[in-house]
Amino acid sequence: MLKIIYRNLVYKPLNALLSLILLMLSVAIISLLLVAGKQVSEKLDNDLEGIDMVVGAKGSPLQLVLSAVYHVDAPTGNISKAEADKLTKNPLIESAIPLSYGDSYKGYRILGTTPQYLELYKAVLEQGKMYAGTMEVVAGSKVALRLGLKPGDTFLSTHGEDAKGQVHEQTAYKITGVLKPAGAVVDQLLLTSTESIWDIHGESHELKTVPPHVEGEAIDHDNHNDHDTVPEAEKQITALLIKFRSPMGIMMLPRMINENSTMQAAIPTLEINRLVNLMGIGISTLQGIALAIMLIAGLSVFVSLYNRLKERKFEHALMRSMGTSRGVIFLLLMAEGLFLALVGFVAGIGLCRIGLSLLNKMAAEDFHFQFGYGWVKEEGWLFGITLLIGIFAAIIPAVKAYRLNIAKTLSDG
Amino acid sequence: MISAKKLSYQYPAGKTMVYPDFESVGGNALLILGKSGCGKTTLLHLLGGLLRPKEGHVIIHGKDITTLTEKALDQFRGKHIGFVFQKSYFVQSISVKDNILLAPYLAKKPADTIRLFHLAKSLGIDHLLPKLPATLSQGEQQRVSIARAIIHHPDLVLADEPTSSLDDENTATVARLLLQLCSENGAALVVVTHDERLKSIIPNQITLTP
């Protein structure tokens, strides 16, 4: 009986194939959106933990958050260390982690910060030791894996985020340790002390000639100009990650900073919500399109089953004459619809995972982010919906076949 | 093996058809002749339980099939009756061999492939088994139908105009094979037809009058 179902589907392969491709595409798109959406938002939330506010140079607050928390955007500029230190003393602030960035090595960002940053993401050393002096670096797990870095290695950093930027040739960094995977943004960073960044830029006056970054168009000034000479009193950092002592902080500090200082404060959760809402319009549009494709797929299953019903009613009458009950004929057609839905779903999920792996291949270099291939709970719903579509598409042809008048069919022949 | 008693059938349009009583035993053949439109096919469908009579009884293998429920009738038909129709119907998507084996499969009897090859050999269709039904000629298709009607050891074979779309040569072959296989297998054969060519082959005859 299974053979008949299968053979019937491949007997007219174009019909079945059209239905199958439509089903597969819609399942793949929806599943891709579900998986990617879920993982991106998990990832965004994960990196945000323990950061209530980001303080940096004035500019776009979203850019500040993206650059200081997720390290996927160029910095907005620099702030004076003296001003930042003054803010840090505010009683509403529990902790403030200074960040200095702007340099990279083979596309991976070098972040000058304090060991507090590692604690924030609960990152611990896998081998080697923590950086102590200047020009010592601890590598995040992914960077170490991708670039094959191990303690004792040395490298020259590049100015800016671009792998083709100008190289700081005077001083080499030395790897002292490698971190265990923390499942957070820290995995993709090269961490060093804030002093290392000052040192390297204190010597490199020629940097003034470096053209502004392309991705920095939104920045109101070229951030490099600010930190190319570093007398003790003019030390600068790029941003501060701040955790409040009490919820009162969120009421008072951002306003105070934005109005009364040369710095800007951004609340990362707000900015990310704004970003997610913006993306949400696109995502729900895509979901709508995918659902429409799925309905069309259901319609196509229906049409192909219904059309073939006319030529197959002789088959059904014949099978009835050979002892098949009406119920079995009904199930036969239902099974064809369900079989298509099932294969469409499995192929769609497969296509989605292939899509994810392609995304991983293409986007990993740019976004330092890898999608997992795990099953998402919502895909269970998707499975149910796909089966329902199969059932609805098959039920009318199946009922018609159930009611078939065999004597009339056979004598009309 | 089969007997029809006081059979009558009322068409949905209202016309009622009354049929003569008759009997036939296993291994014997009965020819029911009549012009087109005199209710031959209807009679055959009544005998095979594809239609329900208005009155009367059809007794096959000691069982009155007019009393069976729809589902039990489907099962009984599968087990005890083999059909050969005027046009050869097949499940188009599966091979000739699978079409023949469909009969025992649907009747929930074991698939006897040795019997299949034996039958195919005597019907001269053994080389056609792996093909799709649509690629066969009319005569070949009708011979495949015979194999399918007989393979599951039915008590009764009902043939509706089995030869009307065949030429003289094929008619002779098909009729001879049908008779031979039914008598070999001890199945009662009832053929309804308007085909005068069969008169000389099947001596046992009833003529229906409208």
Coordinates of C-alpha atoms in Angstrom, one line a residue:
Chain A
M1 CA 0.0 0.0 0.0
L2 CA 2.9 2.3 0.8
K3 CA 4.3 1.5 -2.6
I4 CA 1.1 2.6 -4.3
I5 CA 1.2 5.9 -2.4
Y6 CA 4.8 6.4 -3.4
R7 CA 4.4 5.3 -7.0
N8 CA 1.4 7.5 -7.4
L9 CA 3.3 10.5 -6.4
V10 CA 6.3 9.8 -8.7
Y11 CA 4.0 8.7 -11.6
K12 CA 3.2 12.3 -12.2
P13 CA 6.4 13.8 -10.8
L14 CA 5.9 17.3 -11.9
N15 CA 2.7 17.8 -10.0
A16 CA 4.2 16.4 -6.8
L17 CA 7.5 18.2 -7.4
L18 CA 5.8 21.6 -7.7
S19 CA 3.9 21.0 -4.4
L20 CA 7.0 19.7 -2.8
I21 CA 9.1 22.7 -3.8
L22 CA 6.6 25.2 -2.6
L23 CA 6.2 23.4 0.7
M24 CA 9.9 23.1 1.1
L25 CA 10.6 26.7 0.4
S26 CA 7.9 28.0 2.8
V27 CA 9.1 25.7 5.5
A28 CA 12.7 26.6 4.9
I29 CA 12.0 30.4 5.0
I30 CA 9.9 30.2 8.2
S31 CA 12.3 27.9 9.9
L32 CA 15.2 30.0 9.0
L33 CA 13.5 33.1 10.4
L34 CA 12.6 31.2 13.5
V35 CA 16.0 29.8 14.2
A36 CA 18.0 32.9 13.2
G37 CA 15.6 35.3 15.0
K38 CA 15.7 33.2 18.2
Q39 CA 19.5 32.8 18.1
V40 CA 20.2 36.4 17.3
S41 CA 18.0 37.7 20.1
E42 CA 19.5 35.2 22.6
K43 CA 22.9 36.3 21.5
L44 CA 22.0 39.9 21.8
D45 CA 20.5 39.4 25.3
N46 CA 23.4 37.2 26.4
D47 CA 26.1 39.8 25.6
L48 CA 24.0 42.5 27.3
E49 CA 24.0 40.9 30.7
G50 CA 25.4 43.0 33.4
I51 CA 25.6 46.2 31.3
D52 CA 23.0 48.8 32.3
M53 CA 24.5 51.7 30.4
V54 CA 27.2 52.5 27.9
V55 CA 29.0 55.8 28.0
G56 CA 31.0 57.0 25.0
A57 CA 31.6 60.0 22.7
K58 CA 28.6 61.8 21.4
G59 CA 27.1 60.4 18.2
S60 CA 24.5 57.7 17.4
P61 CA 23.5 55.8 20.6
L62 CA 22.8 52.7 18.6
Q63 CA 26.3 52.8 17.1
L64 CA 27.8 53.3 20.5
V65 CA 26.0 50.2 21.8
L66 CA 26.8 48.1 18.7
S67 CA 30.5 49.1 18.9
A68 CA 31.0 49.0 22.7
V69 CA 28.9 45.9 23.6
Y70 CA 28.8 43.8 20.5
H71 CA 31.9 45.1 18.7
V72 CA 30.3 45.1 15.3
D73 CA 30.4 48.8 14.6
A74 CA 33.1 51.5 14.5
P75 CA 33.5 53.5 17.7
T76 CA 31.8 56.9 17.9
G77 CA 35.0 58.5 19.1
N78 CA 36.9 58.9 22.3
I79 CA 36.2 60.4 25.7
S80 CA 38.6 61.9 28.2
K81 CA 39.7 59.5 30.8
A82 CA 39.6 62.3 33.4
E83 CA 35.9 62.9 32.7
A84 CA 35.1 59.2 32.7
D85 CA 36.9 58.8 36.0
K86 CA 34.9 61.5 37.5
L87 CA 31.7 59.8 36.4
T88 CA 32.8 56.5 37.8
K89 CA 32.9 58.0 41.2
N90 CA 29.2 58.6 41.2
P91 CA 27.5 56.7 44.0
L92 CA 24.8 55.4 41.8
I93 CA 27.4 53.4 39.8
E94 CA 28.4 50.0 41.0
S95 CA 31.0 49.3 38.5
A96 CA 32.4 50.9 35.3
I97 CA 34.6 49.0 32.9
P98 CA 36.8 51.2 30.6
L99 CA 37.1 50.1 27.0
S100 CA 39.7 51.3 24.4
Y101 CA 39.4 50.0 20.9
G102 CA 39.9 50.9 17.3
D103 CA 42.7 48.5 16.4
S104 CA 42.5 45.0 15.1
Y105 CA 44.5 42.0 14.0
K106 CA 43.3 40.1 10.9
G107 CA 39.8 41.5 11.4
Y108 CA 39.5 40.7 15.1
R109 CA 39.2 43.6 17.4
I110 CA 41.9 44.4 20.0
L111 CA 40.2 45.6 23.2
G112 CA 42.1 47.5 25.9
T113 CA 40.3 47.0 29.1
T114 CA 40.6 45.8 32.7
P115 CA 40.3 42.2 33.9
Q116 CA 36.8 43.2 35.1
Y117 CA 35.6 42.8 31.6
L118 CA 36.5 39.1 31.7
E119 CA 34.5 38.7 34.9
L120 CA 31.5 40.3 33.2
Y121 CA 31.3 37.5 30.7
K122 CA 32.6 34.9 33.2
A123 CA 35.5 34.2 30.9
V124 CA 38.3 32.1 32.3
L125 CA 41.7 31.1 30.9
E126 CA 42.2 27.8 29.2
Q127 CA 45.9 28.1 28.9
G128 CA 48.7 30.5 29.7
K129 CA 48.2 33.4 32.0
M130 CA 46.4 36.8 32.2
Y131 CA 48.0 39.8 30.6
A132 CA 50.0 41.7 33.1
G133 CA 52.3 44.3 31.4
T134 CA 51.7 46.3 28.3
M135 CA 51.6 44.7 24.9
E136 CA 50.5 41.4 26.5
V137 CA 47.3 39.9 25.1
V138 CA 44.8 37.3 26.1
A139 CA 42.9 35.8 23.1
G140 CA 39.3 34.9 23.0
S141 CA 38.6 31.2 22.2
K142 CA 37.2 31.8 18.7
V143 CA 40.0 34.2 17.7
A144 CA 42.6 31.7 19.0
L145 CA 40.9 28.9 17.1
R146 CA 40.5 30.7 13.8
L147 CA 43.9 32.3 13.7
G148 CA 45.7 29.5 15.4
L149 CA 47.1 31.6 18.2
K150 CA 48.8 30.2 21.3
P151 CA 50.7 31.7 24.2
G152 CA 54.1 32.9 23.1
D153 CA 52.9 34.1 19.7
T154 CA 53.5 37.6 18.7
F155 CA 51.6 39.8 16.1
L156 CA 51.5 43.3 14.8
S157 CA 48.2 45.1 15.1
T158 CA 46.4 47.0 12.4
H159 CA 44.9 50.5 12.8
G160 CA 41.1 50.4 12.4
E161 CA 38.8 47.5 11.9
D162 CA 39.9 46.7 8.3
A163 CA 42.3 43.9 7.8
K164 CA 44.0 46.0 5.2
G165 CA 44.5 49.0 7.4
Q166 CA 47.8 50.5 8.3
V167 CA 50.0 48.3 10.5
H168 CA 51.5 49.4 13.7
E169 CA 55.0 48.2 12.9
Q170 CA 56.9 49.6 15.9
T171 CA 55.5 47.3 18.5
A172 CA 54.4 43.7 18.5
Y173 CA 51.8 42.2 20.8
K174 CA 52.6 39.0 22.6
I175 CA 49.9 36.4 23.5
T176 CA 50.1 35.3 27.1
G177 CA 46.9 33.3 27.4
V178 CA 43.9 31.9 25.6
L179 CA 40.4 32.0 27.0
K180 CA 37.9 29.1 27.3
P181 CA 34.8 29.6 25.2
A182 CA 32.4 31.8 27.1
G183 CA 29.6 31.8 24.5
A184 CA 29.7 35.6 24.4
V185 CA 31.3 38.4 22.5
V186 CA 34.5 38.1 24.4
D187 CA 35.2 34.9 22.4
Q188 CA 35.9 37.1 19.4
L189 CA 38.2 39.6 21.0
L190 CA 41.8 40.0 21.6
L191 CA 42.1 41.5 25.1
T192 CA 44.9 43.7 26.4
S193 CA 45.4 46.4 29.0
T194 CA 44.3 49.9 28.4
E195 CA 47.9 51.0 28.7
S196 CA 48.9 49.0 25.6
I197 CA 46.5 50.9 23.4
W198 CA 47.9 54.2 24.8
D199 CA 51.4 53.1 24.2
I200 CA 51.0 52.0 20.7
H201 CA 49.2 55.2 19.7
G202 CA 51.5 57.5 21.6
E203 CA 54.2 56.7 19.1
S204 CA 52.3 56.7 15.9
H205 CA 51.9 60.3 14.8
E206 CA 51.8 59.3 11.2
L207 CA 48.3 58.0 11.8
K208 CA 46.8 61.4 11.1
T209 CA 47.1 60.5 7.4
V210 CA 44.9 57.5 7.7
P211 CA 41.6 58.2 5.8
P212 CA 38.3 57.8 7.7
H213 CA 36.6 54.4 7.7
V214 CA 33.9 53.8 5.2
E215 CA 31.6 52.4 7.9
G216 CA 32.3 55.5 9.9
E217 CA 30.3 57.8 7.7
A218 CA 27.8 58.4 10.5
I219 CA 30.6 59.4 12.8
D220 CA 30.9 63.1 13.2
H221 CA 34.6 63.0 13.4
D222 CA 37.5 60.7 12.7
N223 CA 38.2 59.0 16.0
H224 CA 41.8 58.4 15.3
N225 CA 42.7 62.1 15.6
D226 CA 41.9 62.0 19.3
H227 CA 44.3 59.5 20.6
D228 CA 47.4 59.8 18.6
T229 CA 49.4 61.6 21.2
V230 CA 48.9 60.8 24.8
P231 CA 50.3 63.1 27.5
E232 CA 49.4 61.8 30.9
A233 CA 46.7 64.4 31.4
E234 CA 45.0 63.8 28.1
K235 CA 44.6 60.1 28.3
Q236 CA 41.5 58.9 26.5
I237 CA 39.3 55.8 26.4
T238 CA 36.6 54.8 23.9
A239 CA 33.7 53.8 26.1
L240 CA 32.6 52.8 29.6
L241 CA 30.4 49.8 30.4
I242 CA 28.4 50.7 33.5
K243 CA 26.4 48.7 36.0
F244 CA 24.1 50.7 38.3
R245 CA 24.0 50.2 42.0
S246 CA 20.2 50.7 42.0
P247 CA 17.4 51.3 39.5
M248 CA 17.7 55.0 40.4
G249 CA 20.7 55.2 38.2
I250 CA 18.7 54.7 35.0
M251 CA 16.5 57.6 36.0
M252 CA 19.2 60.1 36.7
L253 CA 22.5 59.3 35.0
P254 CA 21.7 59.1 31.3
R255 CA 20.0 62.5 31.3
M256 CA 22.8 64.0 33.4
I257 CA 25.5 62.7 31.2
N258 CA 23.8 63.6 27.9
E259 CA 23.0 67.2 29.0
N260 CA 26.0 68.2 31.1
S261 CA 29.0 66.5 29.6
T262 CA 30.8 66.0 26.4
M263 CA 30.0 62.3 26.6
Q264 CA 26.8 60.4 25.7
A265 CA 25.0 57.7 27.6
A266 CA 23.1 54.9 25.9
I267 CA 20.9 52.3 27.5
P268 CA 21.7 49.1 25.5
T269 CA 18.4 47.3 26.1
L270 CA 16.5 50.3 24.7
E271 CA 18.7 50.6 21.7
I272 CA 18.6 46.9 21.0
N273 CA 14.8 46.9 21.4
R274 CA 14.7 49.7 18.9
L275 CA 16.9 47.7 16.5
V276 CA 14.9 44.5 16.9
N277 CA 11.7 46.4 16.3
L278 CA 13.1 47.8 13.1
M279 CA 14.2 44.3 12.0
G280 CA 10.8 43.0 13.2
I281 CA 8.9 44.7 10.3
G282 CA 11.2 43.0 7.8
I283 CA 10.9 39.6 9.6
S284 CA 7.1 39.7 9.8
T285 CA 6.9 40.6 6.2
L286 CA 9.1 37.7 5.3
Q287 CA 7.0 35.4 7.5
G288 CA 3.9 36.6 5.8
I289 CA 5.3 35.8 2.4
A290 CA 6.4 32.4 3.6
L291 CA 2.9 31.7 4.9
A292 CA 1.4 32.8 1.6
I293 CA 3.8 30.4 -0.2
M294 CA 2.7 27.7 2.2
L295 CA -0.9 28.3 1.4
I296 CA -0.2 28.2 -2.3
A297 CA 1.7 24.9 -1.7
G298 CA -1.4 23.5 0.0
L299 CA -3.5 24.7 -2.9
S300 CA -1.1 23.0 -5.3
V301 CA -1.3 19.7 -3.4
F302 CA -5.1 20.1 -3.5
V303 CA -5.2 20.8 -7.3
S304 CA -2.9 18.0 -8.2
L305 CA -4.8 15.5 -6.1
Y306 CA -8.2 16.8 -7.4
N307 CA -7.2 16.8 -11.0
R308 CA -5.8 13.3 -10.9
L309 CA -8.9 12.1 -9.1
K310 CA -10.8 12.0 -12.4
E311 CA -8.3 9.7 -14.1
R312 CA -7.8 7.7 -10.9
K313 CA -11.4 7.0 -10.1
F314 CA -11.2 3.9 -12.3
E315 CA -8.2 2.8 -10.2
H316 CA -10.2 3.4 -7.1
A317 CA -13.3 1.5 -8.4
L318 CA -11.0 -1.3 -9.5
M319 CA -9.4 -1.5 -6.0
R320 CA -12.9 -1.5 -4.5
S321 CA -13.8 -4.4 -6.7
M322 CA -10.8 -6.2 -5.5
G323 CA -11.8 -6.0 -1.9
T324 CA -10.5 -2.5 -0.7
S325 CA -12.9 -0.8 1.6
R326 CA -14.0 2.8 1.2
G327 CA -12.1 3.8 4.3
V328 CA -8.8 2.5 2.8
I329 CA -9.3 4.5 -0.4
F330 CA -10.0 7.6 1.8
L331 CA -6.8 6.9 3.8
L332 CA -4.9 6.3 0.6
L333 CA -5.5 9.9 -0.6
M334 CA -5.0 11.4 2.8
A335 CA -1.7 9.6 3.0
E336 CA -0.6 11.1 -0.3
G337 CA -1.3 14.6 1.0
L338 CA 0.4 13.9 4.4
F339 CA 3.3 12.2 2.7
L340 CA 3.9 15.3 0.6
A341 CA 3.6 17.5 3.7
L342 CA 6.0 15.4 5.6
V343 CA 8.6 15.2 2.9
G344 CA 8.2 19.0 2.3
F345 CA 8.7 19.7 5.9
V346 CA 11.8 17.5 6.3
A347 CA 13.3 18.9 3.1
G348 CA 12.4 22.5 4.2
I349 CA 14.2 21.9 7.6
G350 CA 17.1 20.5 5.7
L351 CA 17.2 23.5 3.3
C352 CA 17.0 25.8 6.3
R353 CA 20.1 24.1 7.9
I354 CA 22.0 24.3 4.6
G355 CA 21.0 28.0 4.5
L356 CA 22.3 28.5 8.0
S357 CA 25.6 26.9 7.2
L358 CA 26.0 29.1 4.1
L359 CA 25.2 32.1 6.3
N360 CA 27.7 30.9 8.7
K361 CA 30.3 30.6 6.0
M362 CA 29.6 34.0 4.5
A363 CA 28.8 36.0 7.5
A364 CA 31.1 34.6 10.2
E365 CA 34.0 36.7 9.0
D366 CA 32.0 39.9 9.1
F367 CA 29.8 39.5 12.2
H368 CA 31.8 37.0 14.2
F369 CA 28.7 35.1 14.8
Q370 CA 27.9 31.4 14.3
F371 CA 24.3 30.0 14.1
G372 CA 23.7 26.7 15.8
Y373 CA 21.8 24.0 14.0
G374 CA 19.6 22.9 16.9
W375 CA 15.9 22.3 16.8
V376 CA 13.8 25.3 17.8
K377 CA 10.6 24.8 19.8
E378 CA 8.5 26.8 17.3
E379 CA 9.5 24.4 14.6
G380 CA 7.2 21.9 16.3
W381 CA 4.4 24.3 15.6
L382 CA 5.6 24.7 12.0
F383 CA 5.5 20.9 11.7
G384 CA 1.9 20.9 12.9
I385 CA 0.9 23.6 10.5
T386 CA 2.5 21.8 7.6
L387 CA 0.6 18.6 8.4
L388 CA -2.6 20.5 8.7
I389 CA -2.0 22.0 5.3
G390 CA -1.5 18.5 3.9
I391 CA -4.7 17.3 5.6
F392 CA -6.8 20.2 4.3
A393 CA -5.4 19.8 0.8
A394 CA -6.2 16.1 0.7
I395 CA -9.5 15.9 2.5
I396 CA -11.8 17.0 -0.3
P397 CA -10.4 14.7 -2.9
A398 CA -10.4 11.9 -0.3
V399 CA -14.0 12.4 0.6
K400 CA -14.9 12.4 -3.1
A401 CA -13.0 9.1 -3.6
Y402 CA -14.8 7.7 -0.5
R403 CA -18.2 8.4 -2.0
L404 CA -17.3 7.1 -5.4
N405 CA -20.0 5.1 -7.2
I406 CA -18.1 2.1 -8.3
A407 CA -20.7 0.4 -10.4
K408 CA -21.4 3.6 -12.3
T409 CA -17.7 4.3 -12.8
L410 CA -17.0 0.8 -14.1
S411 CA -19.9 0.7 -16.5
D412 CA -19.3 4.2 -17.8
G413 CA -15.7 3.3 -18.8
Chain B
M1 CA -21.2 -22.1 -6.4
I2 CA -23.3 -19.1 -7.5
S3 CA -27.0 -18.8 -7.7
A4 CA -29.3 -15.9 -8.4
K5 CA -32.8 -16.0 -7.0
K6 CA -35.6 -13.6 -8.0
L7 CA -33.2 -10.8 -8.6
S8 CA -34.6 -7.4 -9.5
Y9 CA -33.0 -4.0 -9.7
Q10 CA -34.5 -0.5 -9.7
Y11 CA -32.6 2.1 -11.6
P12 CA -32.3 5.6 -9.9
A13 CA -34.5 6.8 -12.8
G14 CA -37.3 4.5 -11.6
K15 CA -37.2 1.7 -14.2
T16 CA -37.2 -1.8 -12.6
M17 CA -35.4 -4.7 -14.1
V18 CA -36.3 -8.3 -13.3
Y19 CA -33.8 -11.1 -14.0
P20 CA -34.3 -14.8 -14.5
D21 CA -33.0 -17.2 -11.8
F22 CA -29.9 -19.2 -12.7
E23 CA -27.1 -21.3 -11.1
S24 CA -23.6 -22.2 -12.0
V25 CA -21.0 -24.4 -10.3
G26 CA -17.2 -24.2 -10.0
G27 CA -15.3 -25.0 -13.1
N28 CA -18.4 -24.3 -15.3
A29 CA -18.9 -21.4 -17.6
L30 CA -22.2 -19.5 -18.1
L31 CA -22.7 -17.0 -20.9
I32 CA -25.3 -14.3 -20.5
L33 CA -26.2 -12.8 -23.8
G34 CA -28.2 -9.7 -24.5
K35 CA -28.3 -6.6 -26.6
S36 CA -26.9 -3.3 -25.3
G37 CA -29.1 -1.6 -22.7
C38 CA -30.8 -4.7 -21.5
G39 CA -29.1 -4.6 -18.1
K40 CA -26.3 -7.1 -18.6
T41 CA -23.7 -5.0 -16.8
T42 CA -26.1 -4.2 -14.1
L43 CA -26.7 -7.9 -13.6
L44 CA -23.0 -8.5 -13.4
H45 CA -22.6 -5.7 -10.8
L46 CA -25.5 -7.2 -8.8
L47 CA -23.7 -10.6 -8.9
G48 CA -20.4 -9.1 -7.8
G49 CA -22.0 -7.0 -5.0
L50 CA -21.1 -3.7 -6.7
L51 CA -24.7 -2.8 -6.7
R52 CA -27.5 -3.8 -4.3
P53 CA -30.6 -5.4 -5.7
K54 CA -34.1 -4.2 -5.1
E55 CA -35.2 -7.7 -4.3
G56 CA -33.8 -11.2 -4.5
H57 CA -30.6 -13.0 -3.4
V58 CA -27.2 -13.7 -4.7
I59 CA -25.6 -16.7 -3.1
I60 CA -21.9 -17.2 -3.6
H61 CA -20.0 -20.0 -1.8
G62 CA -23.0 -20.6 0.4
K63 CA -23.2 -16.9 1.5
D64 CA -26.0 -14.5 0.6
I65 CA -24.1 -11.4 -0.3
T66 CA -27.1 -9.1 -0.3
T67 CA -27.2 -9.3 3.5
L68 CA -23.6 -8.2 4.0
T69 CA -22.6 -4.7 5.3
E70 CA -20.7 -2.4 2.9
K71 CA -17.3 -3.2 4.4
A72 CA -17.9 -7.0 4.7
L73 CA -19.1 -7.0 1.1
D74 CA -15.9 -5.3 0.0
Q75 CA -13.9 -7.9 1.8
F76 CA -16.0 -10.8 0.5
R77 CA -15.7 -9.5 -3.0
G78 CA -11.9 -9.3 -2.7
K79 CA -11.6 -12.8 -1.4
H80 CA -14.1 -14.7 -3.5
I81 CA -14.7 -12.9 -6.8
G82 CA -12.4 -11.9 -9.6
F83 CA -13.5 -9.4 -12.2
V84 CA -12.6 -8.9 -15.9
F85 CA -14.0 -5.7 -17.2
Q86 CA -14.7 -4.6 -20.8
K87 CA -12.0 -2.0 -20.5
S88 CA -8.9 -3.0 -18.6
Y89 CA -8.5 -0.8 -15.6
F90 CA -5.2 -0.7 -13.9
V91 CA -3.4 1.2 -11.2
Q92 CA -1.4 3.1 -13.8
S93 CA 1.5 4.0 -11.6
I94 CA 2.7 0.4 -10.8
S95 CA 4.0 -2.4 -13.0
V96 CA 2.0 -5.1 -14.5
K97 CA 3.4 -7.6 -12.0
D98 CA 2.4 -5.4 -9.1
N99 CA -1.1 -4.9 -10.6
I100 CA -1.6 -8.6 -10.7
L101 CA -0.3 -9.1 -7.2
L102 CA -2.6 -6.3 -6.0
A103 CA -5.5 -8.8 -6.1
P104 CA -4.1 -11.2 -3.4
Y105 CA -2.7 -8.2 -1.5
L106 CA -6.0 -6.4 -1.3
A107 CA -7.8 -9.7 -0.5
K108 CA -5.3 -10.2 2.3
K109 CA -4.0 -13.4 0.8
P110 CA -0.3 -14.3 0.5
A111 CA 1.4 -13.1 -2.7
D112 CA 2.2 -16.3 -4.6
T113 CA 4.9 -15.3 -7.1
I114 CA 5.4 -18.8 -8.4
R115 CA 1.7 -19.0 -9.3
L116 CA 2.1 -15.5 -10.8
F117 CA 4.8 -16.7 -13.1
H118 CA 3.0 -19.9 -14.0
L119 CA -0.2 -17.9 -14.9
A120 CA 1.8 -15.3 -16.8
K121 CA 3.5 -18.1 -18.8
S122 CA 0.2 -19.8 -19.7
L123 CA -1.3 -16.4 -20.7
G124 CA 1.8 -15.5 -22.6
I125 CA 2.4 -12.2 -20.7
D126 CA 5.5 -13.2 -18.7
H127 CA 7.7 -10.8 -20.7
L128 CA 5.3 -7.9 -19.9
L129 CA 5.5 -8.2 -16.1
P130 CA 8.0 -5.3 -15.4
K131 CA 6.2 -2.9 -17.8
L132 CA 3.7 -0.2 -16.9
P133 CA 0.1 -1.1 -17.9
A134 CA -0.4 1.9 -20.2
T135 CA 2.3 0.5 -22.5
L136 CA 0.4 -2.7 -23.3
S137 CA -1.9 -3.4 -26.3
Q138 CA -5.6 -4.1 -25.7
G139 CA -5.2 -7.9 -26.1
E140 CA -2.3 -7.9 -23.7
Q141 CA -4.1 -5.8 -21.2
Q142 CA -7.1 -8.1 -21.2
R143 CA -4.8 -11.1 -20.6
V144 CA -3.3 -9.3 -17.7
S145 CA -6.8 -8.7 -16.4
I146 CA -7.5 -12.4 -16.5
A147 CA -4.3 -13.2 -14.6
R148 CA -5.4 -10.6 -12.0
A149 CA -8.9 -12.0 -11.8
I150 CA -7.8 -15.6 -11.2
I151 CA -4.5 -15.3 -9.2
H152 CA -6.1 -15.2 -5.7
H153 CA -8.2 -18.4 -6.2
P154 CA -11.6 -16.9 -6.4
D155 CA -14.8 -19.0 -6.4
L156 CA -16.3 -16.9 -9.1
V157 CA -15.0 -14.9 -12.0
L158 CA -17.3 -12.3 -13.5
A159 CA -16.4 -11.0 -17.0
D160 CA -18.1 -8.0 -18.5
E161 CA -17.7 -7.9 -22.3
P162 CA -14.2 -9.3 -22.0
T163 CA -13.7 -9.5 -25.7
S164 CA -15.8 -6.7 -27.2
S165 CA -12.8 -4.4 -27.8
L166 CA -10.6 -7.2 -29.3
D167 CA -10.2 -8.6 -32.8
D168 CA -11.2 -12.1 -33.8
E169 CA -7.9 -13.6 -33.1
N170 CA -7.5 -12.1 -29.7
T171 CA -11.1 -12.8 -28.9
A172 CA -10.5 -16.5 -29.5
T173 CA -7.3 -16.5 -27.4
V174 CA -8.7 -14.5 -24.5
A175 CA -11.9 -16.5 -24.3
R176 CA -10.0 -19.8 -24.5
L177 CA -7.6 -18.8 -21.8
L178 CA -10.4 -17.5 -19.6
L179 CA -12.3 -20.8 -19.9
Q180 CA -9.2 -22.9 -19.4
L181 CA -8.0 -21.1 -16.3
C182 CA -11.4 -21.0 -14.7
S183 CA -11.9 -24.7 -15.1
E184 CA -8.4 -25.5 -14.0
N185 CA -8.9 -23.4 -10.9
G186 CA -12.4 -24.6 -10.2
A187 CA -13.9 -21.2 -10.4
A188 CA -17.4 -20.6 -11.7
L189 CA -17.2 -18.2 -14.7
V190 CA -20.0 -15.9 -15.7
V191 CA -19.5 -13.9 -18.9
V192 CA -22.0 -11.2 -19.9
T193 CA -21.7 -10.0 -23.5
H194 CA -23.4 -9.1 -26.7
D195 CA -20.5 -10.6 -28.6
E196 CA -21.9 -13.4 -30.8
R197 CA -18.4 -14.8 -31.3
L198 CA -18.4 -16.3 -27.9
K199 CA -21.6 -18.3 -28.5
S200 CA -19.7 -21.1 -30.1
I201 CA -17.1 -21.2 -27.3
I202 CA -19.4 -21.3 -24.2
P203 CA -22.3 -23.7 -24.7
N204 CA -24.1 -22.8 -21.4
Q205 CA -26.2 -19.7 -22.3
I206 CA -28.9 -17.5 -21.0
T207 CA -30.3 -14.7 -23.2
L208 CA -31.7 -11.6 -21.5
T209 CA -34.6 -9.8 -23.0
P210 CA -35.3 -6.2 -22.2

